[in-house]
Tab-separated table of C-alpha atoms (C1' of nucleotides) in Angstrom:
chain	number	residue	atom	x	y	z
A	252	MET	CA	-23.915	15.291	-10.714
A	253	GLN	CA	-23.822	12.852	-13.601
A	254	ASN	CA	-26.704	10.453	-14.039
A	255	ASN	CA	-24.411	7.529	-13.296
A	256	GLN	CA	-23.898	8.713	-9.754
A	257	PHE	CA	-24.919	5.754	-7.635
A	258	LYS	CA	-24.095	3.789	-4.587
A	259	LYS	CA	-21.945	0.951	-5.815
A	260	GLY	CA	-22.668	-1.565	-3.094
A	261	GLU	CA	-22.754	-5.112	-4.383
A	262	LEU	CA	-21.138	-4.011	-7.595
A	263	TYR	CA	-17.719	-4.243	-5.974
A	264	SER	CA	-18.189	-7.959	-5.776
A	265	PHE	CA	-19.031	-7.864	-9.468
A	266	ILE	CA	-15.427	-6.750	-10.005
A	267	THR	CA	-14.250	-9.911	-8.337
A	268	GLY	CA	-16.612	-12.000	-10.443
A	269	GLN	CA	-18.292	-13.765	-7.573
A	270	ALA	CA	-21.660	-14.376	-9.189
A	271	SER	CA	-20.193	-15.601	-12.439
A	272	THR	CA	-17.612	-17.884	-10.845
A	273	ALA	CA	-20.306	-19.396	-8.654
A	274	ILE	CA	-22.470	-20.065	-11.708
A	275	ALA	CA	-19.472	-21.362	-13.638
A	276	ARG	CA	-18.649	-23.793	-10.876
A	277	ARG	CA	-22.229	-25.119	-11.001
A	278	LEU	CA	-21.941	-25.743	-14.704
A	279	GLN	CA	-18.550	-27.373	-14.097
A	280	ARG	CA	-20.169	-29.754	-11.625
A	281	LYS	CA	-22.955	-30.566	-14.063
A	282	LEU	CA	-20.400	-31.294	-16.766
A	283	ASN	CA	-18.448	-33.627	-14.493
A	284	GLN	CA	-21.610	-35.402	-13.377
A	285	ALA	CA	-22.558	-35.899	-17.015
A	286	GLY	CA	-19.144	-37.459	-17.624
A	287	VAL	CA	-17.929	-34.564	-19.766
A	288	ASN	CA	-14.348	-34.102	-18.694
A	289	ILE	CA	-13.616	-30.566	-19.789
A	290	THR	CA	-12.964	-27.472	-17.712
A	291	ILE	CA	-15.282	-24.494	-17.764
A	292	GLU	CA	-12.491	-22.499	-19.416
A	293	GLN	CA	-12.254	-25.054	-22.200
A	294	TRP	CA	-16.043	-24.891	-22.546
A	295	SER	CA	-15.842	-21.124	-23.019
A	296	VAL	CA	-13.463	-21.631	-25.955
A	297	LEU	CA	-15.652	-24.350	-27.458
A	298	TYR	CA	-18.650	-22.019	-27.133
A	299	HIS	CA	-17.081	-19.507	-29.505
A	300	LEU	CA	-15.940	-22.210	-31.919
A	301	TRP	CA	-19.485	-23.577	-32.124
A	302	LYS	CA	-20.622	-20.128	-33.218
A	303	LYS	CA	-17.868	-19.795	-35.809
A	304	HIS	CA	-15.493	-22.531	-36.905
A	305	GLY	CA	-11.864	-21.776	-37.575
A	306	LEU	CA	-11.069	-18.846	-35.297
A	307	SER	CA	-7.474	-17.718	-34.925
A	308	GLN	CA	-5.965	-17.798	-31.463
A	309	GLN	CA	-5.954	-14.001	-31.496
A	310	GLU	CA	-9.682	-13.952	-32.239
A	311	LEU	CA	-10.200	-16.354	-29.356
A	312	CYS	CA	-8.287	-13.923	-27.140
A	313	HIS	CA	-10.720	-11.134	-27.971
A	314	ALA	CA	-13.771	-13.344	-27.759
A	315	THR	CA	-12.911	-14.751	-24.350
A	316	PHE	CA	-11.150	-11.716	-22.843
A	317	ARG	CA	-8.000	-13.787	-22.255
A	318	ASP	CA	-4.407	-12.949	-23.144
A	319	LYS	CA	-2.373	-14.801	-25.748
A	320	PRO	CA	-0.434	-17.137	-23.444
A	321	SER	CA	-3.678	-18.217	-21.787
A	322	ILE	CA	-5.169	-19.154	-25.144
A	323	THR	CA	-1.964	-20.878	-26.239
A	324	ARG	CA	-2.102	-23.149	-23.213
A	325	LEU	CA	-5.852	-23.711	-23.353
A	326	VAL	CA	-5.543	-24.756	-27.002
A	327	ASP	CA	-2.542	-26.932	-26.075
A	328	ASN	CA	-4.603	-28.817	-23.524
A	329	MET	CA	-7.634	-28.989	-25.787
A	330	GLU	CA	-5.523	-30.440	-28.581
A	331	LYS	CA	-4.248	-33.100	-26.198
A	332	LEU	CA	-7.874	-33.911	-25.354
A	333	ASN	CA	-8.587	-34.103	-29.076
A	334	LEU	CA	-11.270	-31.410	-28.905
A	335	VAL	CA	-9.676	-28.993	-31.364
A	336	LYS	CA	-6.934	-28.906	-33.966
A	337	ARG	CA	-4.569	-26.104	-34.951
A	338	VAL	CA	-4.360	-25.489	-38.707
A	339	PRO	CA	-1.785	-22.980	-39.990
A	340	SER	CA	-3.412	-20.303	-42.156
A	341	GLU	CA	-2.482	-20.458	-45.825
A	342	ASN	CA	-2.602	-16.703	-46.285
A	343	ASP	CA	-0.601	-15.725	-43.244
A	344	ARG	CA	1.859	-18.158	-41.794
A	345	ARG	CA	1.838	-16.387	-38.430
A	346	ILE	CA	-1.726	-17.456	-37.805
A	347	ASN	CA	-3.060	-20.695	-36.381
A	348	LEU	CA	-6.697	-21.318	-37.112
A	349	VAL	CA	-8.367	-23.423	-34.458
A	350	PHE	CA	-10.936	-25.939	-35.664
A	351	LEU	CA	-13.238	-28.256	-33.772
A	352	THR	CA	-12.705	-31.966	-34.073
A	353	LYS	CA	-15.670	-34.316	-34.389
A	354	GLN	CA	-15.396	-34.843	-30.676
A	355	GLY	CA	-15.427	-31.106	-30.016
A	356	GLN	CA	-18.488	-30.629	-32.217
A	357	LYS	CA	-20.284	-33.443	-30.502
A	358	LEU	CA	-20.202	-31.660	-27.136
A	359	GLU	CA	-22.298	-28.708	-28.284
A	360	GLU	CA	-25.798	-30.041	-27.831
A	361	GLN	CA	-25.253	-31.789	-24.533
A	362	THR	CA	-23.313	-29.037	-22.816
A	363	MET	CA	-25.413	-26.118	-24.075
A	364	GLN	CA	-28.386	-27.858	-22.538
A	365	LEU	CA	-26.555	-28.008	-19.218
A	366	ALA	CA	-25.555	-24.341	-19.575
A	367	ASP	CA	-29.171	-23.357	-20.186
A	368	GLN	CA	-30.201	-25.347	-17.151
A	369	THR	CA	-27.520	-23.708	-15.004
A	370	LEU	CA	-28.517	-20.206	-16.063
A	371	SER	CA	-32.183	-20.959	-15.522
A	372	GLU	CA	-31.502	-22.134	-11.985
A	373	ALA	CA	-29.446	-19.057	-11.152
A	374	LEU	CA	-32.085	-16.740	-12.624
A	375	LYS	CA	-35.200	-18.701	-11.674
A	376	THR	CA	-36.623	-15.997	-9.401
A	377	VAL	CA	-35.700	-13.090	-11.663
A	378	PRO	CA	-38.516	-11.652	-13.822
A	379	ALA	CA	-37.837	-11.985	-17.546
A	380	SER	CA	-38.049	-8.230	-18.090
A	381	LYS	CA	-35.228	-7.628	-15.636
A	382	ILE	CA	-33.096	-10.284	-17.275
A	383	GLU	CA	-33.523	-8.502	-20.600
A	384	LEU	CA	-32.405	-5.235	-19.043
A	385	CYS	CA	-29.356	-6.876	-17.493
A	386	LYS	CA	-28.365	-8.268	-20.862
A	387	GLU	CA	-28.508	-4.778	-22.302
A	388	VAL	CA	-26.284	-3.477	-19.537
A	389	LEU	CA	-23.805	-6.303	-20.029
A	390	GLN	CA	-23.648	-5.452	-23.714
A	391	ILE	CA	-22.919	-1.799	-22.954
A	392	VAL	CA	-20.210	-2.802	-20.492
A	393	TYR	CA	-18.574	-5.016	-23.107
A	394	ASP	CA	-18.597	-2.125	-25.562
A	395	ASN	CA	-17.059	0.196	-22.970
A	396	LEU	CA	-14.306	-2.324	-22.357
A	397	LYS	CA	-13.273	-2.698	-25.993
B	279	MET	CA	-31.492	-9.380	-36.738
B	280	GLN	CA	-33.351	-10.188	-33.606
B	281	ASN	CA	-31.485	-8.594	-30.791
B	282	ASN	CA	-32.757	-11.608	-28.940
B	283	GLN	CA	-30.380	-14.123	-30.355
B	284	PHE	CA	-27.406	-11.845	-29.991
B	285	LYS	CA	-28.141	-10.988	-26.377
B	286	LYS	CA	-28.591	-14.610	-25.421
B	287	GLY	CA	-24.904	-15.049	-26.100
B	288	GLU	CA	-23.991	-12.368	-23.639
B	289	LEU	CA	-25.519	-14.339	-20.806
B	290	TYR	CA	-23.525	-17.422	-21.664
B	291	SER	CA	-20.410	-15.319	-21.493
B	292	PHE	CA	-21.639	-14.181	-18.094
B	293	ILE	CA	-21.077	-17.783	-17.006
B	294	THR	CA	-17.468	-17.480	-18.023
B	295	GLY	CA	-17.162	-14.171	-16.203
B	296	GLN	CA	-15.834	-12.184	-19.116
B	297	ALA	CA	-17.193	-8.785	-18.119
B	298	SER	CA	-16.089	-9.084	-14.533
B	299	THR	CA	-12.620	-10.404	-15.332
B	300	ALA	CA	-12.113	-7.584	-17.812
B	301	ILE	CA	-13.105	-5.033	-15.178
B	302	ALA	CA	-10.983	-6.791	-12.579
B	303	ARG	CA	-7.962	-6.639	-14.862
B	304	ARG	CA	-8.476	-2.887	-15.265
B	305	LEU	CA	-8.495	-2.408	-11.536
B	306	GLN	CA	-5.404	-4.619	-11.303
B	307	ARG	CA	-3.610	-2.358	-13.773
B	308	LYS	CA	-4.624	0.748	-11.837
B	309	LEU	CA	-3.341	-0.808	-8.626
B	310	ASN	CA	0.003	-1.638	-10.206
B	311	GLN	CA	0.316	1.828	-11.719
B	312	ALA	CA	-0.371	3.327	-8.308
B	313	GLY	CA	2.416	1.200	-6.866
B	314	VAL	CA	0.064	-1.025	-4.864
B	315	ASN	CA	1.490	-4.492	-5.281
B	316	ILE	CA	-1.458	-6.698	-4.439
B	317	THR	CA	-3.462	-8.999	-6.682
B	318	ILE	CA	-7.113	-8.421	-7.401
B	319	GLU	CA	-7.874	-11.604	-5.482
B	320	GLN	CA	-6.067	-10.260	-2.437
B	321	TRP	CA	-8.001	-7.020	-2.859
B	322	SER	CA	-11.274	-8.945	-2.781
B	323	VAL	CA	-10.314	-10.412	0.597
B	324	LEU	CA	-9.222	-7.033	1.951
B	325	TYR	CA	-12.567	-5.604	0.791
B	326	HIS	CA	-14.463	-7.895	3.118
B	327	LEU	CA	-12.053	-7.298	5.999
B	328	TRP	CA	-12.521	-3.534	5.657
B	329	LYS	CA	-16.243	-4.074	6.098
B	330	LYS	CA	-15.773	-6.313	9.140
B	331	HIS	CA	-12.525	-6.943	11.004
B	332	GLY	CA	-11.637	-10.376	12.268
B	333	LEU	CA	-13.389	-12.755	9.886
B	334	SER	CA	-12.674	-16.478	10.079
B	335	GLN	CA	-11.261	-18.170	7.011
B	336	GLN	CA	-14.565	-19.991	6.626
B	337	GLU	CA	-16.451	-16.679	6.616
B	338	LEU	CA	-14.049	-15.414	3.967
B	339	CYS	CA	-14.878	-18.512	1.904
B	340	HIS	CA	-18.577	-17.643	1.938
B	341	ALA	CA	-18.004	-13.950	1.380
B	342	THR	CA	-15.731	-14.418	-1.621
B	343	PHE	CA	-17.287	-17.600	-3.075
B	344	ARG	CA	-13.937	-19.398	-2.816
B	345	ASP	CA	-13.191	-22.820	-1.354
B	346	LYS	CA	-11.152	-23.410	1.784
B	347	PRO	CA	-7.806	-24.228	0.173
B	348	SER	CA	-8.025	-21.066	-1.933
B	349	ILE	CA	-8.522	-18.930	1.164
B	350	THR	CA	-5.769	-20.765	3.043
B	351	ARG	CA	-3.292	-19.901	0.317
B	352	LEU	CA	-4.530	-16.352	-0.212
B	353	VAL	CA	-4.174	-15.684	3.509
B	354	ASP	CA	-0.740	-17.368	3.438
B	355	ASN	CA	0.444	-14.946	0.778
B	356	MET	CA	-1.224	-11.962	2.400
B	357	GLU	CA	0.450	-12.774	5.692
B	358	LYS	CA	3.818	-12.868	3.907
B	359	LEU	CA	3.041	-9.429	2.478
B	360	ASN	CA	2.162	-8.279	5.989
B	361	LEU	CA	-1.371	-7.280	4.972
B	362	VAL	CA	-3.217	-9.549	7.431
B	363	LYS	CA	-2.532	-11.642	10.499
B	364	ARG	CA	-4.058	-14.937	11.620
B	365	VAL	CA	-5.206	-14.972	15.255
B	366	PRO	CA	-6.482	-18.268	16.709
B	367	SER	CA	-9.950	-17.900	18.201
B	368	GLU	CA	-10.086	-18.207	21.966
B	369	ASN	CA	-13.520	-19.832	21.989
B	370	ASP	CA	-12.907	-22.404	19.309
B	371	ARG	CA	-9.391	-23.572	18.663
B	372	ARG	CA	-10.297	-24.798	15.176
B	373	ILE	CA	-10.846	-21.241	13.994
B	374	ASN	CA	-8.342	-18.694	12.687
B	375	LEU	CA	-9.615	-15.144	12.753
B	376	VAL	CA	-8.012	-12.999	10.087
B	377	PHE	CA	-7.244	-9.406	11.041
B	378	LEU	CA	-5.906	-6.519	8.990
B	379	THR	CA	-2.483	-5.146	9.810
B	380	LYS	CA	-1.870	-1.393	9.825
B	381	GLN	CA	-0.589	-1.826	6.284
B	382	GLY	CA	-3.728	-3.677	5.225
B	383	GLN	CA	-5.947	-0.994	6.731
B	384	LYS	CA	-3.987	1.746	5.016
B	385	LEU	CA	-4.876	0.413	1.557
B	386	GLU	CA	-8.620	0.950	1.951
B	387	GLU	CA	-8.973	4.587	0.986
B	388	GLN	CA	-6.587	4.549	-1.952
B	389	THR	CA	-7.765	1.348	-3.551
B	390	MET	CA	-11.494	1.922	-3.057
B	391	GLN	CA	-11.050	5.168	-4.914
B	392	LEU	CA	-9.459	3.243	-7.795
B	393	ALA	CA	-12.261	0.663	-7.665
B	394	ASP	CA	-14.879	3.422	-7.875
B	395	GLN	CA	-13.048	4.885	-10.833
B	396	THR	CA	-12.870	1.507	-12.562
B	397	LEU	CA	-16.572	0.804	-12.091
B	398	SER	CA	-17.536	4.292	-13.228
B	399	GLU	CA	-15.532	3.860	-16.424
B	400	ALA	CA	-17.105	0.498	-17.174
B	401	LEU	CA	-20.597	1.843	-16.469
B	402	LYS	CA	-20.179	5.374	-17.769
B	403	THR	CA	-22.780	5.014	-20.522
B	404	VAL	CA	-25.278	3.032	-18.463
B	405	PRO	CA	-28.258	4.968	-17.067
B	406	ALA	CA	-28.411	4.960	-13.271
B	407	SER	CA	-31.842	3.321	-13.250
B	408	LYS	CA	-30.523	0.310	-15.152
B	409	ILE	CA	-27.559	0.011	-12.811
B	410	GLU	CA	-29.950	-0.142	-9.880
B	411	LEU	CA	-31.858	-2.890	-11.611
B	412	CYS	CA	-28.715	-4.903	-12.239
B	413	LYS	CA	-27.782	-4.627	-8.587
B	414	GLU	CA	-31.173	-6.058	-7.669
B	415	VAL	CA	-30.716	-8.934	-10.071
B	416	LEU	CA	-27.196	-9.631	-8.809
B	417	GLN	CA	-28.560	-9.761	-5.277
B	418	ILE	CA	-31.237	-12.253	-6.284
B	419	VAL	CA	-28.652	-14.380	-8.073
B	420	TYR	CA	-26.453	-14.399	-4.968
B	421	ASP	CA	-29.422	-15.541	-2.898
B	422	ASN	CA	-30.234	-18.284	-5.405
B	423	LEU	CA	-26.657	-19.516	-5.179
B	424	LYS	CA	-26.526	-19.801	-1.381
C	2	DT	C1'	-18.604	-40.546	29.042
C	3	DT	C1'	-17.632	-42.207	24.804
C	4	DT	C1'	-17.787	-42.298	20.093
C	5	DG	C1'	-19.265	-40.880	15.538
C	6	DA	C1'	-20.435	-36.892	12.818
C	7	DA	C1'	-19.706	-32.170	11.719
C	8	DT	C1'	-16.730	-28.218	11.240
C	9	DA	C1'	-12.220	-25.454	10.422
C	10	DG	C1'	-8.206	-25.457	8.324
C	11	DT	C1'	-3.983	-27.524	5.580
C	12	DT	C1'	-1.477	-30.108	1.965
C	13	DG	C1'	-1.026	-32.495	-2.710
C	14	DT	C1'	-1.897	-32.165	-7.504
C	15	DA	C1'	-3.482	-30.352	-11.895
C	16	DT	C1'	-5.278	-26.550	-14.653
C	17	DA	C1'	-5.567	-21.713	-15.557
C	18	DA	C1'	-4.265	-16.843	-15.326
C	19	DA	C1'	-1.324	-12.435	-16.039
C	20	DC	C1'	2.863	-10.326	-17.283
C	21	DA	C1'	7.354	-10.130	-19.458
C	22	DA	C1'	10.406	-11.617	-22.801
C	23	DC	C1'	11.053	-14.144	-26.691
C	24	DT	C1'	10.690	-16.048	-32.084
C	25	DA	C1'	8.683	-15.820	-36.557
C	26	DT	C1'	6.179	-13.653	-40.098
C	27	DA	C1'	4.054	-9.695	-42.419
C	28	DT	C1'	3.602	-4.793	-43.533
C	29	DG	C1'	4.641	-0.110	-44.682
C	30	DC	C1'	7.360	3.542	-46.003
C	31	DA	C1'	11.688	5.679	-47.494
D	150	DT	C1'	14.620	-3.287	-52.005
D	151	DG	C1'	15.497	-2.823	-47.086
D	152	DC	C1'	14.691	-1.918	-42.509
D	153	DA	C1'	11.739	-0.485	-38.691
D	154	DT	C1'	7.487	-1.695	-36.802
D	155	DA	C1'	3.444	-4.306	-36.043
D	156	DT	C1'	1.221	-8.704	-35.427
D	157	DA	C1'	0.653	-13.861	-34.107
D	158	DG	C1'	2.047	-17.101	-31.275
D	159	DT	C1'	5.232	-19.479	-27.539
D	160	DT	C1'	7.895	-20.016	-23.200
D	161	DG	C1'	9.211	-18.783	-18.271
D	162	DT	C1'	7.617	-17.475	-13.853
D	163	DT	C1'	4.386	-16.488	-10.119
D	164	DT	C1'	-0.181	-16.523	-8.228
D	165	DA	C1'	-4.752	-18.407	-7.951
D	166	DT	C1'	-8.115	-22.112	-8.293
D	167	DA	C1'	-10.772	-26.654	-7.771
D	168	DC	C1'	-10.995	-31.097	-5.979
D	169	DA	C1'	-9.556	-34.825	-2.989
D	170	DA	C1'	-7.569	-36.365	1.063
D	171	DC	C1'	-5.847	-35.274	5.304
D	172	DT	C1'	-5.416	-33.391	10.696
D	173	DA	C1'	-7.377	-31.170	14.628
D	174	DT	C1'	-11.141	-29.667	17.295
D	175	DT	C1'	-15.971	-29.444	18.669
D	176	DC	C1'	-20.594	-31.166	19.174
D	177	DA	C1'	-24.252	-34.366	19.986
D	178	DA	C1'	-26.527	-38.551	20.899
D	179	DA	C1'	-26.459	-43.222	22.821
DNA sequence: TTTGAATAGTTGTATAAACAACTATATGCA
DNA sequence: TGCATATAGTTGTTTATACAACTATTCAAA
């Protein structure tokens, strides 16, 4: 048999995203308590814009594993909240580049701290070596899914 | 390039559930292609009912990490599709026990096969030992989140 | 026994998601 | 150059979700 023969067990619930949604909800609560009125989905878009300013909506689709309509509406709502701004590309008029506003930039430090905290709490009893291994696996899974 | 910095990012995207939603969407597509017209969320409820018949809505909340209104509406829709049936508990009239219908039971074999396939594809290049480790970590995370 | 707290479930409202179908712009090849 | 095709983004529709506020039932303590 192949070396990836295994008993799947709790992995089925990985399909349904239970661990990640539970962690996400914790971060959401922390954000609300801190008076940051954004959704966790909006945070996930901001996260990629903090890493690289001026992503196209299509690039945001790939980065966040969402489809185009989802990104359209997320960016709609985030523009209303004055977190980001669409700027038509000069080279290609089909493309909207999405830029952070001052307000969107300002959220980075505060919310990344809360995200770190949230992850630390969820992983507090997990040895660091195992966390490293899990990261590797996640990376491989991402590559398989491209 | 420290692989450290790069891998840190992957854990933040774990918060936003990107790997699991991507895998879930693959299973969803397989279900549709096989002519099984249920959502992945409905599948996640069926999964727990296959393991134990007659769960209360509250138990389904804990099992699936969803809140009560979410389960109410999922069960609403699944009752319309004739996949499950609410049966008031005799001991405690506050409780609805949710039971599979014949049709709901019938989906187990076919869809679990597709779920196995989906997981195997996502994990095909991951050594079995690392998968085991990830399962351990997931279990610890679940316990931390209780 | 009564009453207040806890538990189980439902309804209202807003945001987010997937899929299909659409518009607009760019590209490539004959 | 011109037309088919590909790409970027939007709109319509249905389902799912979180949170808050609500009803109904049970439990527990005075």
